[in-house]
């Protein structure tokens, strides 16, 4: 860690400011962005002692600089629906921090997308990307466009209109977007095709591409697999393994599907999946065949998870509910932010949950996080547990730059190595006096130091 001597004339910053005062300033500078404030507060609580004890960080005002994006681009996306009617959405790209590499982070297409949501995601991405040890800065983008219920042709026209503006702001050495909620292989294809057409250039400007035109093996699987690998590392610290344990998974999209696949492969019993309408509970546990049904239902037919209970009558459908009241040893929130409330956390703990690995970004509310930590649950925060996706995206970037390809086993080995190294970093920076590992502090501090040092070394920008 950098800790140079204070220059006598330099003003001592933060010295009189409390975390609450710092957060008041953040809130007044970025009003009506509660998710962003929540994400900043969590990081600030962890890194405050590091910043307070480090003159260089204070003088360089690294924390104050980190909470303001390098830039946030807002643009109009106008496109025609299948009836020929004009539709208008808002498009965004938040380029948060590129001190350790080009901006990197997904695109989210969902009606809940706002500037504040994308700022929270881009902020989280800074530390997540730093933890992977790969040279990637933090960014995030998207639109309030809702792909649900839209035809392929409408999704294509929307993606074309979106990229017609975004292409000006991205590039393989500038900013490399990927998928997120509502943006999978289909959307990445339309976005890449538009970029190539407009610029006349074929290079690695997006990750999550199809294997046939520059994609990496295991990229679709990487976030879900990585989240299970992270849970396995956490369990190993208590001499346990996932085999034979019962798991609840939320969501039924990309991350939930591949979390389930890896859990089944490692011998766990998966009893739930969900979507924004409700949860299915399968007391018999899922199987490879049932998962294939879900993949076809969600990825090809674009159906709803309640159809699972019609296909498999032993399962029940709980409309409007989340999976957290279902007893489990392991929980894998893999849908969206703030999907686990403080009460949900208490229910999970009371029902015997010992380990929670966040495939989603910030799925636990601050109250839930406090309860997990108080109960000494093995709690893996998203910026560590779901970093596998961006890690394999980083490998895809190096593959594109070097015009080479890696085999599935090689990528899987790299993914496991990276998740192990993230876990070790969290343990190193998060171990408390009583030997309990606070993975929140560990991830935040380890991710922060590398970026803060880079910012100090590169001067005041
Ligand atoms: P998908 O779009 O593939 O799936 C999202 C799933 O979450 C769907 O089942 C969706 O249900 C559900 N969902 C979305 N919004 C809500 C909501 N407001 N309430 C309840 N359920 C909701 O997205 P991903 O699987 O890619 O992403 C899931 C999470 O993982 C997100 O938090 C994302 O940021 C995070 N993540 C994803 C990465 C990736 O590589 N894809 C990388 C790292 C993190 P419905 O169909 O009803 O909308």
Coordinates of C-alpha atoms and ligand atoms in Angstrom, one line a residue:
X1 CA 0.0 0.0 0.0
X2 CA 1.2 3.5 -0.8
X3 CA 1.8 5.7 2.2
X4 CA 4.1 8.6 1.3
X5 CA 4.9 11.4 3.7
X6 CA 2.4 14.3 3.9
X7 CA 3.6 17.4 2.1
X8 CA 3.6 20.2 4.9
X9 CA 1.5 22.6 2.7
X10 CA -1.0 20.0 1.6
X11 CA -4.4 20.4 3.2
X12 CA -5.4 17.5 5.4
X13 CA -8.7 16.2 4.0
X14 CA -11.4 14.1 5.6
X15 CA -9.8 14.5 8.9
X16 CA -12.8 16.2 10.5
X17 CA -15.3 14.5 8.3
X18 CA -17.3 11.5 9.4
X19 CA -18.6 8.8 7.1
X20 CA -22.1 10.2 7.6
X21 CA -20.9 13.7 6.5
X22 CA -19.1 12.2 3.5
X23 CA -22.3 10.3 2.5
X24 CA -24.4 13.4 2.9
X25 CA -22.1 15.1 0.4
X26 CA -22.4 12.2 -2.0
X27 CA -26.2 12.3 -1.6
X28 CA -26.4 16.0 -2.2
X29 CA -24.2 15.8 -5.3
X30 CA -26.2 12.9 -6.8
X31 CA -29.8 13.3 -5.5
X32 CA -32.5 10.6 -6.1
X33 CA -29.9 7.8 -6.7
X34 CA -30.5 5.5 -3.7
X35 CA -28.9 2.4 -5.2
X36 CA -25.7 4.5 -5.9
X37 CA -25.6 5.8 -2.4
X38 CA -26.1 2.3 -1.0
X39 CA -23.2 0.9 -3.1
X40 CA -20.9 3.8 -2.1
X41 CA -21.8 3.6 1.6
X42 CA -20.9 -0.1 1.7
X43 CA -17.4 0.6 0.1
X44 CA -16.8 3.7 2.2
X45 CA -17.5 1.9 5.5
X46 CA -14.8 -0.7 4.6
X47 CA -12.1 1.5 3.2
X48 CA -12.5 4.5 5.5
X49 CA -9.9 3.4 8.0
X50 CA -7.4 2.8 5.2
X51 CA -8.0 6.2 3.7
X52 CA -7.9 7.9 7.1
X53 CA -4.5 6.4 8.0
X54 CA -3.0 7.1 4.6
X55 CA -1.9 10.7 4.0
X56 CA -1.3 10.1 0.2
X57 CA -4.9 8.9 -0.3
X58 CA -6.3 11.7 1.7
X59 CA -4.3 14.4 -0.1
X60 CA -5.0 13.0 -3.5
X61 CA -8.7 12.9 -2.5
X62 CA -9.0 9.4 -4.1
X63 CA -12.3 8.6 -2.4
X64 CA -14.0 11.8 -3.5
X65 CA -12.7 11.3 -7.0
X66 CA -13.8 7.7 -7.2
X67 CA -17.5 8.5 -6.4
X68 CA -17.7 10.9 -9.4
X69 CA -17.8 9.2 -12.9
X70 CA -15.2 10.1 -15.4
X71 CA -18.2 10.8 -17.5
X72 CA -21.8 9.7 -17.9
X73 CA -23.3 9.7 -21.3
X74 CA -27.1 10.0 -21.8
X75 CA -28.6 9.6 -25.2
X76 CA -31.9 9.2 -27.1
X77 CA -32.7 5.9 -28.7
X78 CA -35.4 6.2 -31.3
X79 CA -36.6 3.1 -33.2
X80 CA -39.6 1.8 -35.0
X81 CA -41.8 -1.1 -33.6
X82 CA -43.4 -3.8 -35.7
X83 CA -46.4 -1.6 -36.4
X84 CA -44.2 1.1 -37.8
X85 CA -44.8 3.3 -34.7
X86 CA -42.0 5.5 -33.3
X87 CA -40.6 4.4 -29.9
X88 CA -38.2 6.4 -27.8
X89 CA -36.0 5.2 -25.0
X90 CA -33.1 6.5 -23.0
X91 CA -29.6 5.1 -23.4
X92 CA -26.7 5.4 -21.1
X93 CA -23.0 4.6 -20.6
X94 CA -21.4 5.4 -17.3
X95 CA -17.6 5.4 -17.6
X96 CA -16.7 5.4 -13.9
X97 CA -12.9 4.9 -13.6
X98 CA -10.2 3.7 -16.1
X99 CA -7.1 4.0 -13.8
X100 CA -6.2 0.3 -14.2
X101 CA -7.5 -0.4 -17.7
X102 CA -10.2 0.4 -20.3
X103 CA -13.8 0.7 -19.0
X104 CA -15.4 -2.7 -18.7
X105 CA -18.9 -3.6 -17.6
X106 CA -22.2 -4.8 -19.0
X107 CA -25.2 -3.3 -20.7
X108 CA -28.6 -3.7 -19.0
X109 CA -31.9 -3.4 -20.9
X110 CA -34.7 -3.3 -18.3
X111 CA -37.5 -0.8 -17.5
X112 CA -36.0 -0.1 -14.1
X113 CA -32.8 1.3 -15.5
X114 CA -31.9 4.8 -14.4
X115 CA -28.7 6.8 -14.3
X116 CA -28.5 6.0 -10.5
X117 CA -28.8 2.3 -11.1
X118 CA -26.1 2.3 -13.7
X119 CA -23.9 4.5 -11.5
X120 CA -24.2 1.9 -8.7
X121 CA -23.3 -0.9 -11.1
X122 CA -20.4 1.0 -12.6
X123 CA -19.1 1.9 -9.1
X124 CA -19.2 -1.8 -8.0
X125 CA -17.5 -2.7 -11.3
X126 CA -14.4 -0.7 -10.4
X127 CA -13.6 -2.9 -7.4
X128 CA -14.8 -6.1 -9.0
X129 CA -12.6 -5.7 -12.0
X130 CA -9.7 -4.7 -9.8
X131 CA -10.2 -8.0 -7.8
X132 CA -9.9 -10.1 -10.9
X133 CA -6.2 -8.9 -11.3
X134 CA -6.9 -8.2 -15.0
X135 CA -6.4 -4.7 -16.4
X136 CA -10.0 -3.5 -16.6
X137 CA -11.6 -0.2 -15.4
X138 CA -15.2 0.2 -14.3
X139 CA -18.2 1.1 -16.5
X140 CA -21.8 0.1 -17.0
X141 CA -24.5 1.1 -19.5
X142 CA -27.9 0.2 -20.7
X143 CA -31.4 1.5 -21.4
X144 CA -34.9 1.5 -20.0
X145 CA -36.0 -0.5 -23.0
X146 CA -37.9 -3.7 -22.0
X147 CA -37.1 -6.6 -24.4
X148 CA -39.8 -8.8 -22.9
X149 CA -42.7 -9.2 -25.3
X150 CA -40.7 -7.7 -28.2
X151 CA -40.2 -9.6 -31.4
X152 CA -36.7 -10.4 -32.6
X153 CA -37.0 -7.8 -35.3
X154 CA -37.9 -5.1 -32.7
X155 CA -35.0 -6.1 -30.5
X156 CA -32.7 -5.9 -33.5
X157 CA -33.9 -2.4 -34.5
X158 CA -33.6 -1.2 -30.9
X159 CA -30.0 -2.6 -30.6
X160 CA -29.1 -0.9 -33.9
X161 CA -30.5 2.5 -32.7
X162 CA -28.7 2.1 -29.4
X163 CA -25.3 1.3 -31.0
X164 CA -25.7 4.1 -33.6
X165 CA -24.8 6.4 -30.7
X166 CA -22.8 4.2 -28.3
X167 CA -20.2 3.4 -31.0
X168 CA -18.7 6.9 -30.6
X169 CA -17.8 6.2 -27.0
X170 CA -16.4 2.7 -27.0
X171 CA -13.4 0.8 -28.5
X172 CA -11.2 -2.1 -27.6
X173 CA -8.7 0.1 -25.8
X174 CA -11.4 2.6 -24.5
X175 CA -14.5 0.9 -23.2
X176 CA -15.6 -2.7 -23.8
X177 CA -19.3 -3.4 -22.9
X178 CA -20.8 -6.9 -22.3
X179 CA -24.2 -8.3 -21.4
X180 CA -26.3 -8.0 -18.2
X181 CA -30.0 -8.2 -17.4
X182 CA -31.9 -8.3 -20.7
X183 CA -28.7 -8.4 -22.8
X184 CA -27.6 -11.9 -23.8
X185 CA -26.1 -13.5 -26.9
X186 CA -28.9 -12.3 -29.2
X187 CA -28.5 -8.6 -28.2
X188 CA -24.7 -8.8 -28.3
X189 CA -24.9 -10.1 -31.9
X190 CA -27.1 -7.2 -33.0
X191 CA -25.0 -4.7 -31.2
X192 CA -21.7 -6.0 -32.6
X193 CA -23.1 -6.2 -36.1
X194 CA -24.1 -2.6 -35.9
X195 CA -20.7 -1.5 -34.6
X196 CA -19.0 -3.4 -37.4
X197 CA -21.2 -1.9 -40.0
X198 CA -20.9 1.7 -38.8
X199 CA -17.1 1.7 -38.2
X200 CA -16.0 -0.8 -40.8
X201 CA -13.9 -2.4 -38.1
X202 CA -13.9 -6.0 -36.7
X203 CA -12.3 -6.0 -33.3
X204 CA -13.0 -6.9 -29.7
X205 CA -15.3 -4.0 -28.8
X206 CA -17.8 -6.2 -27.0
X207 CA -17.5 -9.4 -25.0
X208 CA -20.0 -12.2 -24.7
X209 CA -19.8 -12.7 -28.5
X210 CA -20.6 -16.0 -30.2
X211 CA -17.8 -18.5 -30.5
X212 CA -17.9 -18.2 -34.3
X213 CA -16.9 -14.6 -34.3
X214 CA -14.5 -14.0 -31.5
X215 CA -16.3 -15.1 -28.3
X216 CA -14.7 -17.1 -25.5
X217 CA -15.6 -20.5 -24.5
X218 CA -17.4 -20.6 -21.1
X219 CA -18.3 -16.8 -21.2
X220 CA -22.0 -17.6 -20.9
X221 CA -21.3 -20.0 -18.0
X222 CA -18.7 -17.9 -16.2
X223 CA -20.7 -15.8 -13.8
X224 CA -22.8 -18.7 -12.5
X225 CA -19.9 -21.2 -12.4
X226 CA -17.7 -18.6 -10.7
X227 CA -20.3 -17.9 -8.0
X228 CA -20.4 -21.6 -7.2
X229 CA -16.6 -21.8 -7.2
X230 CA -16.5 -18.9 -4.8
X231 CA -19.0 -20.6 -2.5
X232 CA -16.9 -23.8 -2.6
X233 CA -13.8 -21.7 -1.5
X234 CA -15.8 -20.2 1.3
X235 CA -17.1 -23.6 2.5
X236 CA -13.6 -25.0 2.4
X237 CA -12.5 -22.6 5.1
X238 CA -14.9 -24.5 7.4
X239 CA -13.9 -27.9 6.0
X240 CA -17.1 -28.3 4.0
X241 CA -18.1 -28.8 0.4
X242 CA -21.3 -28.2 -1.7
X243 CA -21.9 -31.9 -2.3
X244 CA -25.1 -33.1 -0.7
X245 CA -26.2 -29.6 0.4
X246 CA -29.5 -28.0 -0.6
X247 CA -29.4 -24.7 -2.5
X248 CA -32.0 -22.0 -3.3
X249 CA -31.3 -20.0 -6.5
X250 CA -33.2 -16.9 -7.5
X251 CA -33.7 -15.7 -11.1
X252 CA -33.9 -18.0 -14.1
X253 CA -31.7 -16.1 -16.5
X254 CA -28.1 -16.5 -17.5
X255 CA -26.6 -16.4 -14.0
X256 CA -29.2 -18.6 -12.4
X257 CA -29.1 -21.2 -15.1
X258 CA -25.3 -21.7 -15.0
X259 CA -25.2 -21.5 -11.2
X260 CA -27.7 -24.3 -11.2
X261 CA -25.8 -26.3 -13.8
X262 CA -22.6 -26.1 -11.7
X263 CA -24.4 -26.9 -8.5
X264 CA -25.9 -30.0 -10.0
X265 CA -22.5 -31.1 -11.4
X266 CA -21.0 -30.8 -7.9
X267 CA -23.7 -32.8 -6.3
X268 CA -25.9 -30.2 -4.6
X269 CA -29.7 -30.2 -4.6
X270 CA -31.3 -27.1 -6.2
X271 CA -34.9 -26.6 -5.1
X272 CA -35.9 -23.1 -6.4
X273 CA -35.7 -20.7 -9.3
X274 CA -37.7 -17.5 -9.9
X275 CA -38.4 -14.6 -12.1
X276 CA -39.9 -11.2 -11.5
X277 CA -43.4 -12.8 -11.3
X278 CA -42.8 -15.5 -8.7
X279 CA -40.9 -18.6 -7.5
X280 CA -41.0 -22.3 -8.3
X281 CA -40.2 -24.7 -5.5
X282 CA -39.2 -28.3 -6.5
X283 CA -38.9 -30.5 -3.4
X284 CA -37.5 -33.3 -5.6
X285 CA -34.6 -31.0 -6.7
X286 CA -33.7 -30.1 -10.2
X287 CA -32.0 -32.4 -12.7
X288 CA -30.1 -31.8 -15.9
X289 CA -33.2 -32.5 -17.9
X290 CA -35.3 -30.0 -15.9
X291 CA -32.6 -27.4 -16.3
X292 CA -32.6 -28.0 -20.1
X293 CA -36.4 -27.4 -20.0
X294 CA -35.8 -24.0 -18.2
X295 CA -33.1 -23.0 -20.6
X296 CA -35.4 -23.7 -23.6
X297 CA -38.3 -22.0 -21.8
X298 CA -36.3 -18.8 -20.9
X299 CA -33.8 -18.5 -23.7
X300 CA -35.7 -19.7 -26.8
X301 CA -39.5 -19.5 -26.0
X302 CA -39.0 -16.5 -23.7
X303 CA -41.6 -17.9 -21.3
X304 CA -42.3 -17.5 -17.6
X305 CA -40.9 -19.7 -14.8
X306 CA -44.5 -20.6 -13.6
X307 CA -44.7 -22.9 -16.6
X308 CA -42.1 -25.2 -14.8
X309 CA -44.7 -26.1 -12.2
X310 CA -47.1 -27.0 -15.1
X311 CA -44.5 -29.2 -16.6
X312 CA -43.3 -30.8 -13.3
X313 CA -46.4 -31.2 -11.1
X314 CA -44.3 -32.1 -8.0
X315 CA -43.2 -28.4 -8.0
X316 CA -45.3 -25.6 -6.7
X317 CA -45.4 -22.0 -8.0
X318 CA -45.5 -19.1 -5.5
X319 CA -46.8 -16.1 -7.3
X320 CA -45.2 -12.8 -6.3
X321 CA -42.8 -14.5 -3.9
X322 CA -39.0 -14.8 -3.7
X323 CA -37.2 -18.1 -2.8
X324 CA -35.9 -17.0 0.6
X325 CA -38.5 -18.7 2.8
X326 CA -37.5 -22.1 1.4
X327 CA -35.1 -23.9 3.8
X328 CA -31.6 -24.3 2.4
X329 CA -27.9 -24.7 3.3
X330 CA -26.8 -22.5 0.5
X331 CA -28.4 -19.5 -1.2
X332 CA -27.5 -18.0 -4.6
X333 CA -29.3 -14.8 -5.3
X334 CA -29.0 -14.4 -9.1
X335 CA -31.7 -12.0 -10.2
X336 CA -31.4 -8.4 -9.2
X337 CA -30.4 -5.7 -6.6
X338 CA -32.1 -5.6 -3.2
X339 CA -33.9 -8.9 -3.6
X340 CA -33.1 -10.0 0.0
X341 CA -34.5 -7.8 2.7
X342 CA -33.4 -7.9 6.4
X343 CA -36.4 -10.1 7.2
X344 CA -35.5 -12.5 4.3
X345 CA -32.0 -12.7 5.7
X346 CA -33.3 -13.6 9.2
X347 CA -35.5 -16.3 7.7
X348 CA -32.6 -17.7 5.7
X349 CA -30.5 -17.8 8.9
X350 CA -33.3 -19.3 11.0
X351 CA -33.8 -22.0 8.4
X352 CA -30.1 -23.0 8.5
X353 CA -28.5 -21.2 5.6
X354 CA -24.7 -21.3 6.2
X355 CA -23.4 -19.8 3.0
X356 CA -24.6 -17.2 0.5
X357 CA -22.9 -16.4 -2.8
X358 CA -24.1 -13.4 -4.7
X359 CA -24.4 -14.0 -8.5
X360 CA -26.5 -10.8 -8.8
X361 CA -25.1 -7.4 -8.1
X362 CA -26.0 -6.0 -4.6
X363 CA -28.9 -8.4 -4.1
X364 CA -28.8 -8.0 -0.3
X365 CA -30.0 -4.8 1.4
X366 CA -27.7 -3.3 4.0
X367 CA -29.9 -4.7 6.7
X368 CA -29.6 -8.2 5.2
X369 CA -25.8 -7.9 4.9
X370 CA -25.5 -6.8 8.6
X371 CA -27.6 -9.8 9.7
X372 CA -25.5 -12.3 7.6
X373 CA -22.3 -10.9 9.1
X374 CA -23.7 -10.9 12.7
X375 CA -24.7 -14.5 12.3
X376 CA -21.3 -15.4 10.9
X377 CA -22.8 -16.7 7.7
X378 CA -20.2 -17.3 4.9
X379 CA -21.4 -14.2 2.9
X380 CA -19.8 -13.6 -0.5
X381 CA -20.7 -10.2 -1.8
X382 CA -21.4 -9.8 -5.6
X383 CA -18.3 -7.8 -6.4
X384 CA -16.2 -10.9 -5.4
X385 CA -18.6 -13.8 -6.0
X386 CA -19.9 -12.8 -9.4
X387 CA -16.5 -11.6 -10.8
X388 CA -16.1 -14.8 -12.9
X389 CA -18.1 -13.3 -15.7
X390 CA -16.0 -10.2 -16.2
X391 CA -12.9 -12.3 -15.6
X392 CA -13.7 -14.5 -18.6
X393 CA -14.6 -11.3 -20.5
X394 CA -11.1 -10.1 -19.7
X395 CA -9.8 -13.4 -21.2
X396 CA -12.0 -12.8 -24.3
X397 CA -10.4 -9.4 -24.7
X398 CA -6.8 -10.8 -24.6
X399 CA -7.9 -13.6 -26.9
X400 CA -9.2 -11.0 -29.5
X401 CA -6.1 -8.8 -29.1
X402 CA -3.8 -11.7 -29.7
X403 CA -6.0 -13.4 -32.4
X404 CA -6.0 -16.6 -30.5
X405 CA -8.4 -19.0 -28.8
X406 CA -8.5 -21.0 -25.6
X407 CA -10.1 -24.3 -25.1
X408 CA -12.9 -24.9 -22.6
X409 CA -10.8 -26.7 -20.0
X410 CA -8.1 -24.0 -20.2
X411 CA -10.7 -21.2 -19.6
X412 CA -12.3 -23.2 -16.8
X413 CA -8.9 -23.7 -15.1
X414 CA -8.3 -19.9 -15.4
X415 CA -11.7 -19.1 -14.0
X416 CA -11.1 -21.4 -11.0
X417 CA -7.7 -19.9 -10.5
X418 CA -9.1 -16.3 -10.6
X419 CA -12.0 -17.1 -8.2
X420 CA -9.5 -18.8 -5.8
X421 CA -7.2 -15.7 -6.0
X422 CA -10.2 -13.3 -5.4
X423 CA -11.1 -15.5 -2.4
X424 CA -7.6 -15.4 -1.0
X425 CA -7.5 -11.6 -1.4
X426 CA -10.8 -11.3 0.5
X427 CA -9.4 -13.5 3.3
X428 CA -6.2 -11.5 3.5
X429 CA -7.9 -8.2 3.8
X430 CA -11.1 -9.3 5.5
X431 CA -9.9 -11.6 8.3
X432 CA -10.9 -10.2 11.8
X433 CA -9.3 -10.7 15.2
X434 CA -11.6 -13.7 15.9
X435 CA -10.6 -15.3 12.6
X436 CA -14.0 -14.6 11.0
X437 CA -13.6 -13.5 7.4
X438 CA -15.7 -10.4 6.5
X439 CA -15.7 -10.9 2.7
X440 CA -17.3 -7.5 2.3
X441 CA -14.4 -5.6 3.9
X442 CA -12.0 -8.0 2.2
X443 CA -13.3 -7.4 -1.3
X444 CA -13.7 -3.7 -0.9
X445 CA -10.3 -3.0 0.6
X446 CA -8.4 -5.3 -1.8
X447 CA -10.2 -3.9 -4.9
X448 CA -9.8 -0.3 -3.6
X449 CA -6.1 -0.3 -2.9
X450 CA -5.0 -1.2 -6.4
X451 CA -7.2 1.5 -8.0
X452 CA -6.3 4.1 -5.5
X453 CA -2.6 3.5 -6.0
X454 CA -3.0 3.7 -9.7
X455 CA -4.8 7.0 -9.4
X456 CA -2.1 8.5 -7.1
X457 CA 0.7 7.3 -9.4
X458 CA -1.0 8.8 -12.5
X459 CA -1.4 12.2 -11.1
X460 CA -4.4 14.4 -10.5
X461 CA -7.1 13.8 -13.1
Ligands
LIG1 P1 -30.9 -12.2 -17.2 O1 -31.6 -11.1 -17.9 O2 -30.4 -13.3 -18.0 O3 -31.9 -12.8 -16.1 C1 -32.3 -11.9 -15.1 C2 -33.3 -12.8 -14.2 O4 -33.6 -12.0 -13.0 C3 -34.6 -13.1 -14.8 O5 -35.0 -14.3 -14.3 C4 -35.5 -11.9 -14.4 O6 -36.8 -12.2 -14.4 C5 -35.0 -11.7 -13.0 N1 -35.2 -10.3 -12.6 C6 -34.8 -9.2 -13.3 N2 -35.2 -8.1 -12.7 C7 -35.9 -8.5 -11.6 C8 -36.6 -7.8 -10.6 N3 -36.7 -6.5 -10.6 N4 -37.2 -8.6 -9.6 C9 -37.2 -10.0 -9.7 N5 -36.5 -10.6 -10.6 C10 -35.9 -9.9 -11.6 O7 -29.8 -11.5 -16.4 P2 -28.5 -12.1 -15.8 O8 -28.7 -13.5 -15.3 O9 -27.3 -11.8 -16.7 O10 -28.2 -11.2 -14.5 C11 -28.7 -11.5 -13.2 C12 -27.9 -10.7 -12.2 O11 -26.5 -11.1 -12.3 C13 -28.0 -9.1 -12.3 O12 -27.9 -8.6 -11.0 C14 -26.7 -8.9 -13.1 O13 -26.2 -7.5 -12.8 C15 -25.8 -9.9 -12.4 N6 -24.5 -10.2 -13.1 C16 -24.6 -10.7 -14.4 C17 -23.5 -11.0 -15.1 C18 -23.5 -11.7 -16.4 O14 -22.4 -12.2 -16.8 N7 -24.6 -11.9 -17.0 C19 -22.1 -10.7 -14.5 C20 -22.2 -10.3 -13.1 C21 -23.3 -10.0 -12.5 P3 -37.8 -11.7 -15.6 O15 -37.6 -12.6 -16.7 O16 -39.1 -11.7 -15.0 O17 -37.3 -10.3 -15.9

